[in-house]
PDB file of C-alpha atoms in Angstrom:
ATOM      1  CA  LEU J 132     166.427 109.047   4.079  1.00  0.00           C
ATOM      2  CA  GLU J 133     166.709 110.350   0.140  1.00  0.00           C
ATOM      3  CA  MET J 134     165.536 113.138   1.871  1.00  0.00           C
ATOM      4  CA  ALA J 135     168.009 113.569   4.976  1.00  0.00           C
ATOM      5  CA  ARG J 136     170.901 112.426   2.599  1.00  0.00           C
ATOM      6  CA  LEU J 137     169.835 115.790   0.163  1.00  0.00           C
ATOM      7  CA  LEU J 138     170.093 117.920   3.192  1.00  0.00           C
ATOM      8  CA  ASP J 139     172.633 116.713   5.244  1.00  0.00           C
ATOM      9  CA  LEU J 140     170.548 115.800   7.941  1.00  0.00           C
ATOM     10  CA  ASP J 141     170.001 112.985  10.262  1.00  0.00           C
ATOM     11  CA  ALA J 142     167.415 110.902   9.268  1.00  0.00           C
ATOM     12  CA  GLU J 143     166.587 110.050  12.559  1.00  0.00           C
ATOM     13  CA  THR J 144     166.528 113.964  14.052  1.00  0.00           C
ATOM     14  CA  LEU J 145     163.282 114.454  11.292  1.00  0.00           C
ATOM     15  CA  HIS J 146     160.538 113.616   9.851  1.00  0.00           C
ATOM     16  CA  LEU J 147     157.787 114.967   6.651  1.00  0.00           C
ATOM     17  CA  ARG J 148     154.599 115.959   6.336  1.00  0.00           C
ATOM     18  CA  ARG J 149     152.342 116.864   3.522  1.00  0.00           C
ATOM     19  CA  SER J 150     152.202 120.796   4.874  1.00  0.00           C
ATOM     20  CA  ALA J 151     152.997 122.230   8.125  1.00  0.00           C
ATOM     21  CA  ARG J 152     149.467 122.256   9.647  1.00  0.00           C
ATOM     22  CA  THR J 153     149.373 118.692   8.516  1.00  0.00           C
ATOM     23  CA  ALA J 154     149.609 115.301  10.471  1.00  0.00           C
ATOM     24  CA  GLN J 155     153.449 113.304  10.398  1.00  0.00           C
ATOM     25  CA  LEU J 156     153.503 110.432   7.937  1.00  0.00           C
ATOM     26  CA  LYS J 157     154.454 108.164   9.897  1.00  0.00           C
ATOM     27  CA  ASP J 158     153.443 104.209   8.349  1.00  0.00           C
ATOM     28  CA  GLU J 159     157.241 104.479   6.630  1.00  0.00           C
ATOM     29  CA  THR J 160     156.188 101.197   4.502  1.00  0.00           C
ATOM     30  CA  VAL J 161     153.690 102.966   1.851  1.00  0.00           C
ATOM     31  CA  THR J 162     154.780 104.361  -0.993  1.00  0.00           C
ATOM     32  CA  LEU J 163     155.077 108.404  -1.169  1.00  0.00           C
ATOM     33  CA  ALA J 164     151.998 107.650  -3.925  1.00  0.00           C
ATOM     34  CA  SER J 165     149.998 105.936  -1.619  1.00  0.00           C
ATOM     35  CA  VAL J 166     149.494 108.981   0.392  1.00  0.00           C
ATOM     36  CA  GLY J 167     149.252 112.078  -2.484  1.00  0.00           C
ATOM     37  CA  VAL J 168     152.687 113.016  -2.947  1.00  0.00           C
ATOM     38  CA  SER J 169     153.077 112.673  -7.309  1.00  0.00           C
ATOM     39  CA  HIS J 170     155.319 115.045  -9.658  1.00  0.00           C
ATOM     40  CA  GLY J 171     156.272 119.529  -8.030  1.00  0.00           C
ATOM     41  CA  SER J 172     154.236 117.520  -5.177  1.00  0.00           C
ATOM     42  CA  SER J 173     155.986 119.602  -1.734  1.00  0.00           C
ATOM     43  CA  LEU J 174     156.449 118.118   1.669  1.00  0.00           C
ATOM     44  CA  PHE J 175     157.176 119.443   4.157  1.00  0.00           C
ATOM     45  CA  VAL J 176     160.565 118.535   6.646  1.00  0.00           C
ATOM     46  CA  GLY J 177     159.760 119.324  11.155  1.00  0.00           C
ATOM     47  CA  GLU J 178     162.967 118.513  13.349  1.00  0.00           C
ATOM     48  CA  GLY J 179     162.462 116.027  15.560  1.00  0.00           C
ATOM     49  CA  ALA J 180     161.934 112.778  14.968  1.00  0.00           C
ATOM     50  CA  PRO J 181     159.036 110.908  13.347  1.00  0.00           C
ATOM     51  CA  ARG J 182     156.117 109.210  15.885  1.00  0.00           C
ATOM     52  CA  GLY J 183     154.977 106.317  16.527  1.00  0.00           C
ATOM     53  CA  GLU J 184     152.330 105.311  14.873  1.00  0.00           C
ATOM     54  CA  GLY J 185     149.152 105.370  17.096  1.00  0.00           C
ATOM     55  CA  GLN J 186     150.755 108.919  18.461  1.00  0.00           C
ATOM     56  CA  VAL J 187     149.563 112.356  18.419  1.00  0.00           C
ATOM     57  CA  LEU J 188     150.141 115.608  19.514  1.00  0.00           C
ATOM     58  CA  PHE J 189     148.086 118.215  21.863  1.00  0.00           C
ATOM     59  CA  LYS J 190     148.799 121.507  22.353  1.00  0.00           C
ATOM     60  CA  VAL J 191     147.908 122.106  25.041  1.00  0.00           C
ATOM     61  CA  PHE J 192     145.776 125.767  26.442  1.00  0.00           C
ATOM     62  CA  LEU J 193     145.256 126.434  29.736  1.00  0.00           C
ATOM     63  CA  ARG J 194     141.809 128.286  30.780  1.00  0.00           C
ATOM     64  CA  GLU J 195     142.293 131.132  32.836  1.00  0.00           C
ATOM     65  CA  GLU J 196     140.319 132.614  35.696  1.00  0.00           C
ATOM     66  CA  GLY J 197     138.877 136.035  33.555  1.00  0.00           C
ATOM     67  CA  GLY J 198     137.394 132.669  30.536  1.00  0.00           C
ATOM     68  CA  GLY J 199     141.076 133.305  28.702  1.00  0.00           C
ATOM     69  CA  VAL J 200     142.928 130.450  27.074  1.00  0.00           C
ATOM     70  CA  LYS J 201     147.179 130.402  27.195  1.00  0.00           C
ATOM     71  CA  SER J 202     149.667 128.387  25.611  1.00  0.00           C
ATOM     72  CA  LEU J 203     150.372 125.857  27.969  1.00  0.00           C
ATOM     73  CA  VAL J 204     152.409 122.037  27.006  1.00  0.00           C
ATOM     74  CA  GLN J 205     152.914 120.476  23.638  1.00  0.00           C
ATOM     75  CA  VAL J 206     152.370 116.074  25.064  1.00  0.00           C
ATOM     76  CA  THR J 207     152.610 113.260  22.732  1.00  0.00           C
ATOM     77  CA  VAL J 208     150.075 110.681  24.024  1.00  0.00           C
ATOM     78  CA  ASP J 209     148.836 106.769  22.346  1.00  0.00           C
ATOM     79  CA  ASP J 210     145.370 107.521  20.595  1.00  0.00           C
ATOM     80  CA  LYS J 211     144.512 104.228  22.502  1.00  0.00           C
ATOM     81  CA  ASP J 212     144.713 106.326  26.168  1.00  0.00           C
ATOM     82  CA  THR J 213     142.658 107.008  27.644  1.00  0.00           C
ATOM     83  CA  VAL J 214     140.923 111.384  29.788  1.00  0.00           C
ATOM     84  CA  ALA J 215     142.634 109.675  32.631  1.00  0.00           C
ATOM     85  CA  GLY J 216     145.638 108.428  30.969  1.00  0.00           C
ATOM     86  CA  LEU J 217     146.608 111.705  30.018  1.00  0.00           C
ATOM     87  CA  LYS J 218     145.725 113.170  32.740  1.00  0.00           C
ATOM     88  CA  GLN J 219     148.218 111.515  34.554  1.00  0.00           C
ATOM     89  CA  LEU J 220     150.362 112.231  32.272  1.00  0.00           C
ATOM     90  CA  LEU J 221     149.653 116.500  32.485  1.00  0.00           C
ATOM     91  CA  ALA J 222     150.261 116.310  35.739  1.00  0.00           C
ATOM     92  CA  THR J 223     153.385 115.301  34.889  1.00  0.00           C
ATOM     93  CA  ARG J 224     155.000 117.403  32.786  1.00  0.00           C
ATOM     94  CA  LEU J 225     153.228 120.355  35.263  1.00  0.00           C
ATOM     95  CA  SER J 226     154.339 119.237  38.168  1.00  0.00           C
ATOM     96  CA  LYS J 227     158.571 119.437  36.163  1.00  0.00           C
ATOM     97  CA  MET J 228     157.990 122.621  34.931  1.00  0.00           C
ATOM     98  CA  LYS J 229     159.611 125.621  36.543  1.00  0.00           C
ATOM     99  CA  THR J 230     156.500 127.739  37.087  1.00  0.00           C
ATOM    100  CA  PRO J 231     153.472 125.639  37.387  1.00  0.00           C
ATOM    101  CA  PRO J 232     150.051 127.256  36.514  1.00  0.00           C
ATOM    102  CA  GLN J 233     148.756 129.345  38.452  1.00  0.00           C
ATOM    103  CA  GLY J 234     145.998 127.231  40.558  1.00  0.00           C
ATOM    104  CA  TRP J 235     147.714 123.634  40.199  1.00  0.00           C
ATOM    105  CA  GLY J 236     147.170 121.580  42.215  1.00  0.00           C
ATOM    106  CA  GLY J 237     149.881 118.616  41.552  1.00  0.00           C
ATOM    107  CA  ASN J 238     147.237 116.159  41.822  1.00  0.00           C
ATOM    108  CA  ALA J 239     145.828 114.438  38.044  1.00  0.00           C
ATOM    109  CA  SER J 240     142.346 114.888  39.924  1.00  0.00           C
ATOM    110  CA  LEU J 241     142.229 119.088  39.988  1.00  0.00           C
ATOM    111  CA  ILE J 242     142.470 118.588  36.405  1.00  0.00           C
ATOM    112  CA  ARG J 243     140.033 119.416  33.428  1.00  0.00           C
ATOM    113  CA  VAL J 244     140.648 118.314  30.426  1.00  0.00           C
ATOM    114  CA  ARG J 245     138.259 120.104  27.033  1.00  0.00           C
ATOM    115  CA  ASP J 246     137.609 119.415  23.831  1.00  0.00           C
ATOM    116  CA  LYS J 247     138.750 122.978  22.035  1.00  0.00           C
ATOM    117  CA  LYS J 248     136.904 124.358  17.507  1.00  0.00           C
ATOM    118  CA  GLY J 249     138.607 127.388  17.495  1.00  0.00           C
ATOM    119  CA  MET J 250     138.787 130.167  20.186  1.00  0.00           C
ATOM    120  CA  GLU J 251     135.952 128.266  21.632  1.00  0.00           C
ATOM    121  CA  VAL J 252     136.252 125.892  24.853  1.00  0.00           C
ATOM    122  CA  GLY J 253     134.319 122.643  23.993  1.00  0.00           C
ATOM    123  CA  LYS J 254     132.799 119.731  25.236  1.00  0.00           C
ATOM    124  CA  VAL J 255     134.529 117.988  29.276  1.00  0.00           C
ATOM    125  CA  LEU J 256     136.268 114.840  28.807  1.00  0.00           C
ATOM    126  CA  CYS J 257     135.475 111.451  29.886  1.00  0.00           C
ATOM    127  CA  ASP J 258     137.734 109.760  32.145  1.00  0.00           C
ATOM    128  CA  ASP J 259     137.014 106.251  31.822  1.00  0.00           C
ATOM    129  CA  MET J 260     136.583 106.999  28.192  1.00  0.00           C
ATOM    130  CA  PRO J 261     139.034 106.235  25.095  1.00  0.00           C
ATOM    131  CA  LEU J 262     140.410 109.339  23.382  1.00  0.00           C
ATOM    132  CA  LYS J 263     139.772 108.366  20.167  1.00  0.00           C
ATOM    133  CA  LYS J 264     136.349 108.110  21.179  1.00  0.00           C
ATOM    134  CA  ALA J 265     136.504 111.550  22.690  1.00  0.00           C
ATOM    135  CA  LEU J 266     138.317 112.728  20.693  1.00  0.00           C
ATOM    136  CA  PRO J 267     136.295 111.013  16.574  1.00  0.00           C
ATOM    137  CA  ARG J 268     138.522 113.250  13.748  1.00  0.00           C
ATOM    138  CA  LEU J 269     141.997 113.552  16.376  1.00  0.00           C
ATOM    139  CA  THR J 270     145.361 114.709  14.488  1.00  0.00           C
ATOM    140  CA  ASP J 271     148.743 115.239  15.293  1.00  0.00           C
ATOM    141  CA  GLY J 272     148.042 119.404  16.391  1.00  0.00           C
ATOM    142  CA  LYS J 273     144.451 118.370  18.342  1.00  0.00           C
ATOM    143  CA  GLU J 274     144.008 121.500  20.225  1.00  0.00           C
ATOM    144  CA  ILE J 275     142.991 120.817  24.064  1.00  0.00           C
ATOM    145  CA  VAL J 276     142.086 123.550  27.417  1.00  0.00           C
ATOM    146  CA  VAL J 277     143.074 122.414  30.699  1.00  0.00           C
ATOM    147  CA  GLN J 278     141.984 123.835  34.539  1.00  0.00           C
ATOM    148  CA  MET J 279     143.126 123.892  37.177  1.00  0.00           C
ATOM    149  CA  LEU J 280     140.471 122.794  40.479  1.00  0.00           C
ATOM    150  CA  SER J 281     140.495 123.474  43.632  1.00  0.00           C
ATOM    151  CA  LYS J 282     138.710 120.343  44.282  1.00  0.00           C
ATOM    152  CA  PRO J 283     139.285 116.568  43.121  1.00  0.00           C
ATOM    153  CA  GLU J 284     136.970 116.020  40.208  1.00  0.00           C
ATOM    154  CA  THR J 285     135.808 112.355  38.654  1.00  0.00           C
ATOM    155  CA  VAL J 286     134.344 112.868  35.044  1.00  0.00           C
ATOM    156  CA  SER J 287     131.799 110.058  33.893  1.00  0.00           C
ATOM    157  CA  PRO J 288     128.883 109.386  31.219  1.00  0.00           C
ATOM    158  CA  SER J 289     126.803 110.277  33.035  1.00  0.00           C
ATOM    159  CA  SER J 290     128.814 114.003  34.367  1.00  0.00           C
ATOM    160  CA  ILE J 291     127.551 117.131  32.936  1.00  0.00           C
ATOM    161  CA  LEU J 292     128.928 120.420  33.906  1.00  0.00           C
ATOM    162  CA  VAL J 293     126.471 123.776  34.213  1.00  0.00           C
ATOM    163  CA  GLN J 294     126.152 126.987  35.258  1.00  0.00           C
ATOM    164  CA  VAL J 295     124.990 127.917  38.374  1.00  0.00           C
ATOM    165  CA  ARG J 296     124.619 131.563  39.702  1.00  0.00           C
ATOM    166  CA  VAL J 297     123.362 132.967  42.684  1.00  0.00           C
ATOM    167  CA  TRP J 298     120.027 135.804  43.541  1.00  0.00           C
ATOM    168  CA  ASP J 299     121.401 137.661  46.387  1.00  0.00           C
ATOM    169  CA  ALA J 300     117.883 138.075  48.531  1.00  0.00           C
ATOM    170  CA  GLU J 301     119.421 140.844  49.931  1.00  0.00           C
ATOM    171  CA  THR J 302     121.179 143.045  47.875  1.00  0.00           C
ATOM    172  CA  ASN J 303     119.162 142.677  44.190  1.00  0.00           C
ATOM    173  CA  ILE J 304     122.193 140.893  42.101  1.00  0.00           C
ATOM    174  CA  VAL J 305     122.687 137.762  40.127  1.00  0.00           C
ATOM    175  CA  GLU J 306     125.877 136.970  40.530  1.00  0.00           C
ATOM    176  CA  ALA J 307     128.556 136.077  38.191  1.00  0.00           C
ATOM    177  CA  PRO J 308     127.367 132.668  36.660  1.00  0.00           C
ATOM    178  CA  LYS J 309     130.656 129.550  38.900  1.00  0.00           C
ATOM    179  CA  GLU J 310     130.632 126.175  36.995  1.00  0.00           C
ATOM    180  CA  LEU J 311     129.535 122.993  39.370  1.00  0.00           C
ATOM    181  CA  MET J 312     130.092 119.512  37.646  1.00  0.00           C
ATOM    182  CA  ILE J 313     127.116 117.144  38.449  1.00  0.00           C
ATOM    183  CA  SER J 314     124.952 113.628  37.533  1.00  0.00           C
ATOM    184  CA  LYS J 315     121.823 113.789  35.195  1.00  0.00           C
ATOM    185  CA  THR J 316     120.754 111.550  36.938  1.00  0.00           C
ATOM    186  CA  ALA J 317     121.063 113.686  40.983  1.00  0.00           C
ATOM    187  CA  SER J 318     117.417 114.395  42.279  1.00  0.00           C
ATOM    188  CA  CYS J 319     117.356 118.173  43.119  1.00  0.00           C
ATOM    189  CA  GLY J 320     117.580 117.312  46.943  1.00  0.00           C
ATOM    190  CA  GLN J 321     120.574 115.613  46.064  1.00  0.00           C
ATOM    191  CA  LEU J 322     122.257 119.084  43.012  1.00  0.00           C
ATOM    192  CA  ARG J 323     121.063 121.285  46.545  1.00  0.00           C
ATOM    193  CA  GLN J 324     124.060 119.135  49.135  1.00  0.00           C
ATOM    194  CA  GLN J 325     125.920 119.316  46.168  1.00  0.00           C
ATOM    195  CA  ILE J 326     126.061 122.998  45.796  1.00  0.00           C
ATOM    196  CA  LEU J 327     126.150 124.255  49.374  1.00  0.00           C
ATOM    197  CA  GLY J 328     129.330 121.794  49.670  1.00  0.00           C
ATOM    198  CA  ALA J 329     129.967 124.115  46.523  1.00  0.00           C
ATOM    199  CA  MET J 330     129.507 127.031  47.851  1.00  0.00           C
ATOM    200  CA  PRO J 331     127.689 127.487  51.529  1.00  0.00           C
ATOM    201  CA  ARG J 332     127.991 130.633  51.735  1.00  0.00           C
ATOM    202  CA  VAL J 333     124.196 130.222  49.548  1.00  0.00           C
ATOM    203  CA  CYS J 334     122.277 129.946  52.622  1.00  0.00           C
ATOM    204  CA  CYS J 335     121.992 131.688  55.550  1.00  0.00           C
ATOM    205  CA  ASP J 336     121.974 127.542  57.465  1.00  0.00           C
ATOM    206  CA  ALA J 337     125.141 126.823  56.007  1.00  0.00           C
ATOM    207  CA  LYS J 338     126.297 130.510  56.288  1.00  0.00           C
ATOM    208  CA  ASP J 339     125.962 130.048  60.465  1.00  0.00           C
ATOM    209  CA  ALA J 340     127.280 126.652  60.838  1.00  0.00           C
ATOM    210  CA  LEU J 341     130.664 127.784  57.801  1.00  0.00           C
ATOM    211  CA  GLY J 342     131.617 131.401  61.070  1.00  0.00           C
ATOM    212  CA  GLN J 343     130.597 128.646  64.660  1.00  0.00           C
ATOM    213  CA  GLY J 344     134.476 127.142  62.996  1.00  0.00           C
ATOM    214  CA  GLY J 345     131.517 124.456  61.759  1.00  0.00           C
ATOM    215  CA  THR J 346     133.013 122.463  58.317  1.00  0.00           C
ATOM    216  CA  VAL J 347     131.341 122.139  54.934  1.00  0.00           C
ATOM    217  CA  GLU J 348     129.936 118.638  55.764  1.00  0.00           C
ATOM    218  CA  ASP J 349     127.871 120.057  58.843  1.00  0.00           C
ATOM    219  CA  ALA J 350     127.070 122.263  56.889  1.00  0.00           C
ATOM    220  CA  THR J 351     125.512 120.159  54.106  1.00  0.00           C
ATOM    221  CA  SER J 352     124.711 117.942  57.066  1.00  0.00           C
ATOM    222  CA  GLN J 353     122.128 120.149  57.941  1.00  0.00           C
ATOM    223  CA  SER J 354     117.834 119.860  57.301  1.00  0.00           C
ATOM    224  CA  LEU J 355     118.523 122.084  54.412  1.00  0.00           C
ATOM    225  CA  THR J 356     117.104 119.368  51.681  1.00  0.00           C
ATOM    226  CA  SER J 357     114.228 121.187  51.880  1.00  0.00           C
ATOM    227  CA  LEU J 358     113.161 124.198  49.808  1.00  0.00           C
ATOM    228  CA  GLU J 359     116.520 126.271  52.140  1.00  0.00           C
ATOM    229  CA  LEU J 360     117.654 126.659  48.928  1.00  0.00           C
ATOM    230  CA  GLY J 361     115.815 127.755  46.278  1.00  0.00           C
ATOM    231  CA  LEU J 362     115.905 126.233  42.371  1.00  0.00           C
ATOM    232  CA  ALA J 363     115.324 128.040  39.549  1.00  0.00           C
ATOM    233  CA  LYS J 364     116.508 126.315  35.362  1.00  0.00           C
ATOM    234  CA  ALA J 365     117.267 129.638  33.563  1.00  0.00           C
ATOM    235  CA  SER J 366     117.334 130.120  29.803  1.00  0.00           C
ATOM    236  CA  ALA J 367     120.527 130.116  27.865  1.00  0.00           C
ATOM    237  CA  PHE J 368     118.457 133.125  25.581  1.00  0.00           C
ATOM    238  CA  GLY J 369     117.281 136.151  25.703  1.00  0.00           C
ATOM    239  CA  PRO J 370     118.803 139.617  27.631  1.00  0.00           C
ATOM    240  CA  PRO J 371     120.995 139.459  30.612  1.00  0.00           C
ATOM    241  CA  LEU J 372     119.247 137.854  32.990  1.00  0.00           C
ATOM    242  CA  ASP J 373     118.808 140.675  36.539  1.00  0.00           C
ATOM    243  CA  ALA J 374     117.244 140.201  39.231  1.00  0.00           C
ATOM    244  CA  ALA J 375     113.540 141.224  37.318  1.00  0.00           C
ATOM    245  CA  GLY J 376     114.213 137.763  35.553  1.00  0.00           C
ATOM    246  CA  ALA J 377     115.152 135.765  38.681  1.00  0.00           C
ATOM    247  CA  ALA J 378     111.261 136.599  39.900  1.00  0.00           C
ATOM    248  CA  ARG J 379     110.031 136.185  37.155  1.00  0.00           C
ATOM    249  CA  LEU J 380     111.246 132.127  36.470  1.00  0.00           C
ATOM    250  CA  LYS J 381     109.192 128.977  37.998  1.00  0.00           C
ATOM    251  CA  TRP J 382     110.788 128.582  41.674  1.00  0.00           C
ATOM    252  CA  ASN J 383     110.841 125.088  42.608  1.00  0.00           C
ATOM    253  CA  ASP J 384     109.059 123.059  40.559  1.00  0.00           C
ATOM    254  CA  GLU J 385     106.794 121.122  41.978  1.00  0.00           C
ATOM    255  CA  VAL J 386     107.430 119.060  38.299  1.00  0.00           C
ATOM    256  CA  ALA J 387     111.012 118.724  38.135  1.00  0.00           C
ATOM    257  CA  GLU J 388     111.481 117.716  42.190  1.00  0.00           C
ATOM    258  CA  THR J 389     110.457 113.786  41.634  1.00  0.00           C
ATOM    259  CA  LYS J 390     112.703 113.739  38.462  1.00  0.00           C
ATOM    260  CA  ALA J 391     116.004 113.590  37.536  1.00  0.00           C
ATOM    261  CA  LEU J 392     118.032 115.967  36.027  1.00  0.00           C
ATOM    262  CA  CYS J 393     117.838 114.706  32.507  1.00  0.00           C
ATOM    263  CA  GLU J 394     114.330 114.720  32.312  1.00  0.00           C
ATOM    264  CA  ALA J 395     111.385 117.152  31.648  1.00  0.00           C
ATOM    265  CA  PRO J 396     111.060 119.483  33.091  1.00  0.00           C
ATOM    266  CA  TRP J 397     113.978 120.643  33.809  1.00  0.00           C
ATOM    267  CA  SER J 398     116.560 118.461  30.631  1.00  0.00           C
ATOM    268  CA  LEU J 399     119.730 119.581  31.935  1.00  0.00           C
ATOM    269  CA  ARG J 400     122.431 119.413  30.359  1.00  0.00           C
ATOM    270  CA  ASP J 401     126.349 120.377  29.128  1.00  0.00           C
ATOM    271  CA  GLY J 402     126.151 124.718  29.970  1.00  0.00           C
ATOM    272  CA  SER J 403     122.182 125.005  31.270  1.00  0.00           C
ATOM    273  CA  ILE J 404     121.971 127.711  34.083  1.00  0.00           C
ATOM    274  CA  LEU J 405     121.035 126.616  36.848  1.00  0.00           C
ATOM    275  CA  VAL J 406     120.233 130.165  39.180  1.00  0.00           C
ATOM    276  CA  VAL J 407     119.831 129.878  43.739  1.00  0.00           C
ATOM    277  CA  ARG J 408     118.537 131.729  46.012  1.00  0.00           C
ATOM    278  CA  ASP J 409     117.766 131.741  49.636  1.00  0.00           C
ATOM    279  CA  GLU J 410     114.574 131.044  50.512  1.00  0.00           C
ATOM    280  CA  ARG J 411     114.697 132.730  53.421  1.00  0.00           C
ATOM    281  CA  LYS J 412     116.707 135.520  53.001  1.00  0.00           C
ATOM    282  CA  PHE J 413     113.888 136.115  49.664  1.00  0.00           C
ATOM    283  CA  ALA J 414     110.871 135.559  51.877  1.00  0.00           C
ATOM    284  CA  SER J 415     112.330 138.421  54.871  1.00  0.00           C
ATOM    285  CA  ARG J 416     112.123 140.915  51.964  1.00  0.00           C
ATOM    286  CA  PRO J 417     109.407 143.865  51.699  1.00  0.00           C
ATOM    287  CA  SER J 418     106.908 143.117  50.173  1.00  0.00           C
ATOM    288  CA  PRO J 419     107.092 144.418  46.214  1.00  0.00           C
ATOM    289  CA  SER J 420     103.552 146.637  47.175  1.00  0.00           C
ATOM    290  CA  VAL J 421     105.493 148.562  50.177  1.00  0.00           C
ATOM    291  CA  GLU J 422     108.566 149.115  47.979  1.00  0.00           C
ATOM    292  CA  SER J 423     106.236 150.641  45.476  1.00  0.00           C
ATOM    293  CA  GLY J 424     104.826 152.708  48.046  1.00  0.00           C
ATOM    294  CA  LYS J 425     108.144 153.990  49.597  1.00  0.00           C
ATOM    295  CA  VAL J 426     108.903 154.857  45.291  1.00  0.00           C
ATOM    296  CA  GLY J 427     104.896 156.503  44.471  1.00  0.00           C
ATOM    297  CA  GLN J 428     105.925 158.655  47.956  1.00  0.00           C
ATOM    298  CA  GLY J 429     109.123 159.462  46.964  1.00  0.00           C
ATOM    299  CA  LYS J 430     107.965 161.225  43.192  1.00  0.00           C
ATOM    300  CA  LEU J 431     104.590 163.029  44.901  1.00  0.00           C
ATOM    301  CA  LYS J 432     106.777 164.437  47.225  1.00  0.00           C
ATOM    302  CA  LYS J 433     110.098 165.668  44.216  1.00  0.00           C
ATOM    303  CA  ARG J 434     106.210 167.121  42.521  1.00  0.00           C
ATOM    304  CA  GLN J 435     105.445 168.719  45.267  1.00  0.00           C
ATOM    305  CA  GLY J 436     108.381 169.822  45.909  1.00  0.00           C
ATOM    306  CA  VAL J 437     108.515 170.698  41.870  1.00  0.00           C
ATOM    307  CA  ALA J 438     105.157 173.141  42.476  1.00  0.00           C
ATOM    308  CA  ALA J 439     106.173 174.515  45.449  1.00  0.00           C
ATOM    309  CA  GLN J 440     109.788 176.137  43.496  1.00  0.00           C
ATOM    310  CA  VAL J 441     106.831 176.554  40.434  1.00  0.00           C
ATOM    311  CA  LEU J 442     104.595 179.343  43.186  1.00  0.00           C
ATOM    312  CA  GLY J 443     107.464 180.285  45.148  1.00  0.00           C
ATOM    313  CA  GLY J 444     109.076 182.401  41.847  1.00  0.00           C
ATOM    314  CA  GLY J 445     105.866 183.640  41.385  1.00  0.00           C
ATOM    315  CA  VAL J 446     105.205 183.158  37.888  1.00  0.00           C
ATOM    316  CA  ARG J 447     102.558 180.398  36.224  1.00  0.00           C
ATOM    317  CA  GLU J 448     104.246 178.171  34.031  1.00  0.00           C
ATOM    318  CA  ARG J 449     102.580 177.733  30.358  1.00  0.00           C
ATOM    319  CA  GLY J 450     103.730 175.241  27.768  1.00  0.00           C
ATOM    320  CA  ILE J 451     103.994 175.321  23.691  1.00  0.00           C
ATOM    321  CA  THR J 452     104.853 172.967  21.871  1.00  0.00           C
ATOM    322  CA  ILE J 453     107.121 173.805  17.920  1.00  0.00           C
ATOM    323  CA  SER J 454     106.846 171.640  15.342  1.00  0.00           C
ATOM    324  CA  VAL J 455     109.482 172.350  12.510  1.00  0.00           C
ATOM    325  CA  TRP J 456     108.520 171.595   8.432  1.00  0.00           C
TER     326      TRP J 456
END
C-alpha cells in the first residue's frame, strides 16, 4: 500500500519482486525483513495484480518442426495442479488465439509438454504428475516447451521418448530420427507394431496394405511381429550414423527379443536411438562380394584405359621424387 501511495498507483494493479527475474512477493502477511529486504535494498515494482499463494507463471515456448523453439504464451496455474490440467489450460488458450500455432489439433491430448533447460528441450512431463513434483524447482517464470502432435498421446510414468531412424536398404540411406513415445515395459514385438502404426511405410507388407486401400490397422494386423521389421539399438555417442555404421549394429538381438525394452541388453530410456529396416529389402540386396566385384571391375577398366592412353602417346612416362630441405 505504501509503495502504491508513493507511486500514485492502485495497489491492486502492481506487485513486488526482489528483482525483475525473481518470483513475486506473494505473501503479504510477512515482513520485508523476513524476505531479505533491508536498508538500501532494491525492489522491483511490476505491472499487474499479484498472483495468489501457490500460483506460478509459466513461459511457454513452441517447439518447431526444425527443432528450434519460439515464445508462444504465458499462463498462470496452481502449483498443485497436474500436467494434464496444464494441458487443458493450454488447449483453452491456444483455441482462443487468433492465429493458433501450426499443427494445432484443438485437443489437449495433442499437446506434449516438456521441460526447458536453457536452450535445450528437456524431459517429457507425465500427465498425472503434480507440477511441483514434475518440476521440483518450480518458480515464477519457469520455462516449458510444448509440441503439437498429430495423434493423441498419454504420458505415464512408464513412458519413454525414443528416436527411431529408418535404414532404407534400397537407397542405403539412414533417415533423420523421428520421435516416438513408447512404454519401457513393452516387448520387441509390441514395439514393432507401434512403429508400423506410426510409420507404416517402413515395411513392404505394411506399404502394400496401404497401397491397396487398407488402413494402418490393416497394415499392423498382418503377421509382422516376426523379424520382417529389423530392430537394432544405436549409440548416441560417436560419429554420425550412416549406412556403414547401421550395418555394424547388432540386429534382432535374440536376448533382447525375450526382454522388456527397459531391461538389458537394450536398457532403453529417454533419448535412446533405435534403427529399423525392412528385412525383406535387406535380404534382396546384392551380396557384398558382387558389389565389390563390380567396383573392382570398374577400377580395372579405368586403369586399363589410362594405360592405353599412355601407350598410345608413344612416350614412356617416368616418375620422379622431389625432396626439399
